[in-house]
Amino acid sequence: MRAEKMDAIDQIFDCFTDPEKERNSLLSLVEKRLPGVCFQIVSNENPVVFKGQKFHPPLEEGDKTAEDPEKKNNDVRFKLPSGQSAYAVPLKKFNAFLFCEFPAESSDIKTIDSAMSVIRLCIDLFFSQKTVQDEQAFYKIQRKQLQRKFHVLEKKYQKILEDNHRGFQIIQKQQSNYSRKLKFEIARQTKELRRANDQLKENSNFQQKILDNAATAIFTVDPQCRITEVNKEFCSVTGFHKLEVIGKHCECLKGSPCEDSCVFRNFNSEKKIFKKQCEIYAKDGRKLTVIKNADRIYDNSGRLLGAVESFVNVTELIEARESAEAANKAKSQFLATMSHEIRTPMNAVIGFTDILLDTRLDENQADYAFTIKKSGQVLLSLLNDILDFSKIEAGELELEEIEFDPELLAYDVCELITPRIASKPIEILCRVGDNLPSRVVGDSGRFRQVLINLMGNAAKFTDSGEIILSLDIRDETEKLVKLHATIQDTGIGIPENRLSRIFNAFQQADDSTTRKYGGTGLGLSICKQISSLMNGDVWVESEVGKGSSFHFTAWLGKSKNNAVRRFEFGSMAEKKALIVDDNQSNLDILKHYLSSAGMEIKTLTDAERVPPTLQKSFDSGNPFHFCILDIRMPVINGYELAEQIRNPNHPFSNIPLIAVSSLLERDALKCKESGFDGLLSKPIRREKLFQAVRKILDDRKSETKKSEILDDHEINPYSFSIPEKLRRPASVLLVEDNPVNQQLAKILLTKAGYQIKVAANGREAIELFEASPGAFDLIFMDLQMPEMDGFEAARSIRRIEKKSVDDGQPPTVIGLPAGHSIPIVAMTANTMKEDHEKCIEAGMNDFITKPIKRELVFKILEKWVFNEEESK
Amino acid sequence: MNIKESAENLGLEEEEYLELLELFIDTGTTDLADLQSAVEKKRTEEVACAAHSMKGAAANLGLTSIFRIAKQIEEMAHKDMLDDALGAIRSIKNEMDLITNISKR
């Protein structure tokens, strides 16, 4: 087929590609028609020699031909040199001429013309034939092309058909696959569903069993509160049959609309189960108290499906509890009354035993009487515990609101406990936090009771070592402070498995403890209860053989005078001191206190190293300003050490020495003899410590005074033991209406370390005094004031004092003796004698005249507060 | 008037003394107004009271001139002779203005 095509192409292009062949076929055509004529075709581009002669178309003719397109087709006639006629007929399509040479014989024009016509016709014929041939060839080509295209399209069609068929086959195959899979899947899922369904049935069966078995009444409701399901217990509690309640509104149980017990109305937290105690009615009208739990049920999309509620009938339980509580309360009440009633005769027993002991008794009798007294005291403390305990149980313990100084209280407790460890080698230390407020408001008695109890415990269970009472502030709000007391001992400790039970009433760590150490086991329980009344806690950390730490926290009110205690450090800053004690804790505490005053402190536990240390510091030109020495130390005691230091051979022999001794062992005379300048008792109060140090340093500063002291070295060992009243800063009530005078007095007294409260007139003064009669040490009273003048106020105060004595009311504040009367000092601008007399008449003790002079004020304070005993 | 000296006499810091002076002037101004209205209404007892109070405060602060004038007013009131009291009050006012100026410096 391909070969065929090639032939056809050859045929098509034959006549075109070969102009020579065409020319020849034209020549043969004309030669055949006119045999006598000689023909030749000559190309324009390549003129050829014609009949041995170079043919040159006459230029003229040629130009004409070129210029006149009309004549272009015209034949050119010319005569050959031989005389023969010749014609050149233009062959435009060949870009050539046809030369015709007629024989010489036929020179007749007519013949030649007719011959020329024949020649022209032949030429036309030839070209017409040629055109036809071209057309034919073209159509032939077209046909062949179309045939080819058709063929191609046919093939394509065939291919598409084939593709379609294949695609159809694939789809068919896939379809059959899918359908097979589908069938399989349906079968599988059906099977699974069937299994799940079985499981569900089983579960539901199981759940129904659980529901019916539950000892709790359970029912479910739809969102409209209609009961949808109940269990057997529900029926047995309420007496309703299942069919009686299903479909009914759940309020049929209440008889009235559920207000606050409806889970739909009162449930706002999504997390907690709704819990409520409420009352329902059984079928027979009995009122039941139930505790119900309820929770709402949602489907996965969060739509509310209803709620499930369960309840327990606690009617009987509540009745039982109420009666038990009542019985317990009655018991506590009885105990309280009883112990109170027993206390009175017990006090008489102890009191008369005391009197008995003062009479002349022989040794045995005294011993018996002493035993009676001791047992009586034990019994009394036991009674007190029981009384407290039953008071707390009966909910009768109410806390008082008194302003007190927690630091003072802590030291008081330490001093109170000291006699209990008299025979044992124990140090009692007290550590007060820097930020402890100087005044708090709360039940100081109960606070003290807890501390005494815990300290007493520590003293009881510790045979040697130390007991440290630490007191600090732990937390603070706008109105409250949280105090934290820690009582740390080096006693026997408590086994871990007993730690939890020691706070239970009538429980001690071990029954054998009771036998060995005595006690009721009520103390800690009382502490716990008191602490919880104060919104705090009591807990313990302990290790057997190492000791225990009891913690006590309590929230107390803030006093208006809430400031942290400020001490006057005076000349103490940057002074150097050496502290010697074998007890590291005591060293730490003293060092901390004195460092806070800006002092440089060195501590030593080993007395032997003291003289070398002093020598070294003396040599270095930076000697110590004073030493604090503990009296009870191993190897070398404080007295011996002081004597060593005072050896006149030492360059430092005149260094001031302060002795530290426990309260019971203090021996002022021996201290003086050993060369001490001052004596402090343990536990050391910050205030006393600073006062003593200040005094020592001040004495040293003024050289003249020092030489006097050195001369007749008469120290008053009690110079640093401050009267009981001064353990807290003296508190003054100023009654004065003029704000200028108020402010002046405030500044003067505060600067001198007094606490001051101001009343603007007599009435306010009485109110303040009545609210806390023991809170003040002295009253400064202006005479002329609006509302109530000073005379009347003084008279009223005396009346109040007298009344409280007559009523036999105990003094409100510890340390305030009955019949005590507060010094009232008049302040007057008048110097007239009758005014003074009027003051004394009104019950005042003294007077000062304005203007207020500082020295005068301090003299008065000294007279009426500091030396109260002397002035009486 | 020497602030420093007056403060020292009282055993106070200068600043504390100035604070007291300010307070004195603050309260004194209203006291003085009360005093004046009491004088105008011829209420001798009230006059005596107010003058007494002012006298005390002035004495405490060492303000001798005010102290003296206040004392005079008090005596006038006791004698029920208030004719010159208004003049005395004006003098106190002047004195107070003087103190204000000094303390502000």
PDB file of C-alpha atoms in Angstrom, chain A residues 605-706:
ATOM      1  CA  THR A 605      30.034  26.631 122.797  1.00  0.00           C
ATOM      2  CA  ASP A 606      33.314  25.827 124.459  1.00  0.00           C
ATOM      3  CA  ALA A 607      34.104  27.927 127.560  1.00  0.00           C
ATOM      4  CA  GLU A 608      37.789  27.057 127.420  1.00  0.00           C
ATOM      5  CA  ARG A 609      38.182  28.977 124.202  1.00  0.00           C
ATOM      6  CA  VAL A 610      36.802  32.185 125.661  1.00  0.00           C
ATOM      7  CA  PRO A 611      39.967  33.768 127.166  1.00  0.00           C
ATOM      8  CA  PRO A 612      42.033  33.088 123.996  1.00  0.00           C
ATOM      9  CA  THR A 613      39.274  34.510 121.839  1.00  0.00           C
ATOM     10  CA  LEU A 614      39.052  37.638 123.949  1.00  0.00           C
ATOM     11  CA  GLN A 615      42.833  37.983 123.904  1.00  0.00           C
ATOM     12  CA  LYS A 616      42.945  37.628 120.138  1.00  0.00           C
ATOM     13  CA  SER A 617      40.303  40.250 119.557  1.00  0.00           C
ATOM     14  CA  PHE A 618      42.002  42.542 122.018  1.00  0.00           C
ATOM     15  CA  ASP A 619      45.316  42.098 120.183  1.00  0.00           C
ATOM     16  CA  SER A 620      43.709  42.783 116.831  1.00  0.00           C
ATOM     17  CA  GLY A 621      42.599  46.173 118.136  1.00  0.00           C
ATOM     18  CA  ASN A 622      38.945  45.326 117.606  1.00  0.00           C
ATOM     19  CA  PRO A 623      37.944  44.000 121.016  1.00  0.00           C
ATOM     20  CA  PHE A 624      34.555  42.785 122.106  1.00  0.00           C
ATOM     21  CA  HIS A 625      32.362  45.291 123.872  1.00  0.00           C
ATOM     22  CA  PHE A 626      30.856  42.754 126.235  1.00  0.00           C
ATOM     23  CA  CYS A 627      30.257  39.043 126.848  1.00  0.00           C
ATOM     24  CA  ILE A 628      27.141  37.084 127.611  1.00  0.00           C
ATOM     25  CA  LEU A 629      27.933  33.887 129.534  1.00  0.00           C
ATOM     26  CA  ASP A 630      25.677  30.995 130.328  1.00  0.00           C
ATOM     27  CA  ILE A 631      25.989  29.892 133.955  1.00  0.00           C
ATOM     28  CA  ARG A 632      25.313  26.199 133.548  1.00  0.00           C
ATOM     29  CA  MET A 633      27.966  24.817 131.252  1.00  0.00           C
ATOM     30  CA  PRO A 634      29.929  21.574 131.374  1.00  0.00           C
ATOM     31  CA  VAL A 635      33.620  21.590 132.359  1.00  0.00           C
ATOM     32  CA  ILE A 636      33.839  25.288 133.156  1.00  0.00           C
ATOM     33  CA  ASN A 637      30.677  26.917 134.388  1.00  0.00           C
ATOM     34  CA  GLY A 638      29.747  30.556 133.987  1.00  0.00           C
ATOM     35  CA  TYR A 639      30.939  31.624 137.418  1.00  0.00           C
ATOM     36  CA  GLU A 640      34.343  30.084 136.879  1.00  0.00           C
ATOM     37  CA  LEU A 641      34.604  31.572 133.423  1.00  0.00           C
ATOM     38  CA  ALA A 642      33.742  35.043 134.726  1.00  0.00           C
ATOM     39  CA  GLU A 643      36.383  34.717 137.419  1.00  0.00           C
ATOM     40  CA  GLN A 644      38.928  33.692 134.791  1.00  0.00           C
ATOM     41  CA  ILE A 645      38.098  36.701 132.638  1.00  0.00           C
ATOM     42  CA  ARG A 646      38.265  39.031 135.605  1.00  0.00           C
ATOM     43  CA  ASN A 647      41.836  37.960 136.284  1.00  0.00           C
ATOM     44  CA  PRO A 648      43.570  41.368 136.452  1.00  0.00           C
ATOM     45  CA  ASN A 649      46.472  40.026 134.395  1.00  0.00           C
ATOM     46  CA  HIS A 650      44.240  39.987 131.342  1.00  0.00           C
ATOM     47  CA  PRO A 651      44.073  43.213 129.346  1.00  0.00           C
ATOM     48  CA  PHE A 652      40.376  42.508 128.830  1.00  0.00           C
ATOM     49  CA  SER A 653      39.606  41.872 132.467  1.00  0.00           C
ATOM     50  CA  ASN A 654      37.226  44.817 132.684  1.00  0.00           C
ATOM     51  CA  ILE A 655      34.990  43.720 129.800  1.00  0.00           C
ATOM     52  CA  PRO A 656      31.341  43.893 130.866  1.00  0.00           C
ATOM     53  CA  LEU A 657      29.836  40.484 131.566  1.00  0.00           C
ATOM     54  CA  ILE A 658      26.203  39.489 131.561  1.00  0.00           C
ATOM     55  CA  ALA A 659      25.194  36.189 133.122  1.00  0.00           C
ATOM     56  CA  VAL A 660      22.440  34.001 131.699  1.00  0.00           C
ATOM     57  CA  SER A 661      20.872  31.586 134.077  1.00  0.00           C
ATOM     58  CA  SER A 662      17.680  29.626 134.346  1.00  0.00           C
ATOM     59  CA  LEU A 663      15.029  31.178 136.488  1.00  0.00           C
ATOM     60  CA  LEU A 664      15.371  28.680 139.269  1.00  0.00           C
ATOM     61  CA  GLU A 665      19.109  28.703 139.452  1.00  0.00           C
ATOM     62  CA  ARG A 666      19.614  32.440 139.398  1.00  0.00           C
ATOM     63  CA  ASP A 667      21.886  33.500 142.184  1.00  0.00           C
ATOM     64  CA  ALA A 668      22.419  37.217 142.056  1.00  0.00           C
ATOM     65  CA  LEU A 669      24.865  37.279 144.895  1.00  0.00           C
ATOM     66  CA  LYS A 670      27.091  34.651 143.362  1.00  0.00           C
ATOM     67  CA  CYS A 671      26.952  36.491 140.043  1.00  0.00           C
ATOM     68  CA  LYS A 672      28.103  39.651 141.667  1.00  0.00           C
ATOM     69  CA  GLU A 673      30.890  37.845 143.436  1.00  0.00           C
ATOM     70  CA  SER A 674      32.078  36.259 140.216  1.00  0.00           C
ATOM     71  CA  GLY A 675      32.310  39.672 138.583  1.00  0.00           C
ATOM     72  CA  PHE A 676      29.174  39.840 136.462  1.00  0.00           C
ATOM     73  CA  ASP A 677      27.679  43.215 135.657  1.00  0.00           C
ATOM     74  CA  GLY A 678      24.220  41.941 134.923  1.00  0.00           C
ATOM     75  CA  LEU A 679      22.023  38.911 135.146  1.00  0.00           C
ATOM     76  CA  LEU A 680      19.358  37.684 132.764  1.00  0.00           C
ATOM     77  CA  SER A 681      17.056  34.725 133.282  1.00  0.00           C
ATOM     78  CA  LYS A 682      16.247  32.144 130.687  1.00  0.00           C
ATOM     79  CA  PRO A 683      14.324  32.213 128.527  1.00  0.00           C
ATOM     80  CA  ILE A 684      15.608  35.646 127.734  1.00  0.00           C
ATOM     81  CA  ARG A 685      13.105  38.253 126.704  1.00  0.00           C
ATOM     82  CA  ARG A 686      14.106  40.437 123.841  1.00  0.00           C
ATOM     83  CA  GLU A 687      13.136  43.538 125.712  1.00  0.00           C
ATOM     84  CA  LYS A 688      15.147  42.662 128.791  1.00  0.00           C
ATOM     85  CA  LEU A 689      18.111  41.620 126.703  1.00  0.00           C
ATOM     86  CA  PHE A 690      18.182  44.900 124.815  1.00  0.00           C
ATOM     87  CA  GLN A 691      17.705  46.925 127.987  1.00  0.00           C
ATOM     88  CA  ALA A 692      20.558  45.150 129.713  1.00  0.00           C
ATOM     89  CA  VAL A 693      22.886  45.483 126.753  1.00  0.00           C
ATOM     90  CA  ARG A 694      21.998  49.127 126.297  1.00  0.00           C
ATOM     91  CA  LYS A 695      22.640  49.844 129.942  1.00  0.00           C
ATOM     92  CA  ILE A 696      25.975  48.038 129.906  1.00  0.00           C
ATOM     93  CA  LEU A 697      27.054  49.894 126.777  1.00  0.00           C
ATOM     94  CA  ASP A 698      25.852  53.267 128.062  1.00  0.00           C
ATOM     95  CA  ASP A 699      27.638  52.806 131.385  1.00  0.00           C
ATOM     96  CA  ARG A 700      30.784  52.044 129.513  1.00  0.00           C
ATOM     97  CA  LYS A 701      30.408  55.085 127.301  1.00  0.00           C
ATOM     98  CA  SER A 702      30.340  57.563 130.148  1.00  0.00           C
ATOM     99  CA  GLU A 703      33.816  57.158 131.535  1.00  0.00           C
ATOM    100  CA  THR A 704      33.214  58.978 134.830  1.00  0.00           C
ATOM    101  CA  LYS A 705      30.338  56.743 135.693  1.00  0.00           C
ATOM    102  CA  LYS A 706      32.372  53.735 134.807  1.00  0.00           C
TER     103      LYS A 706
END
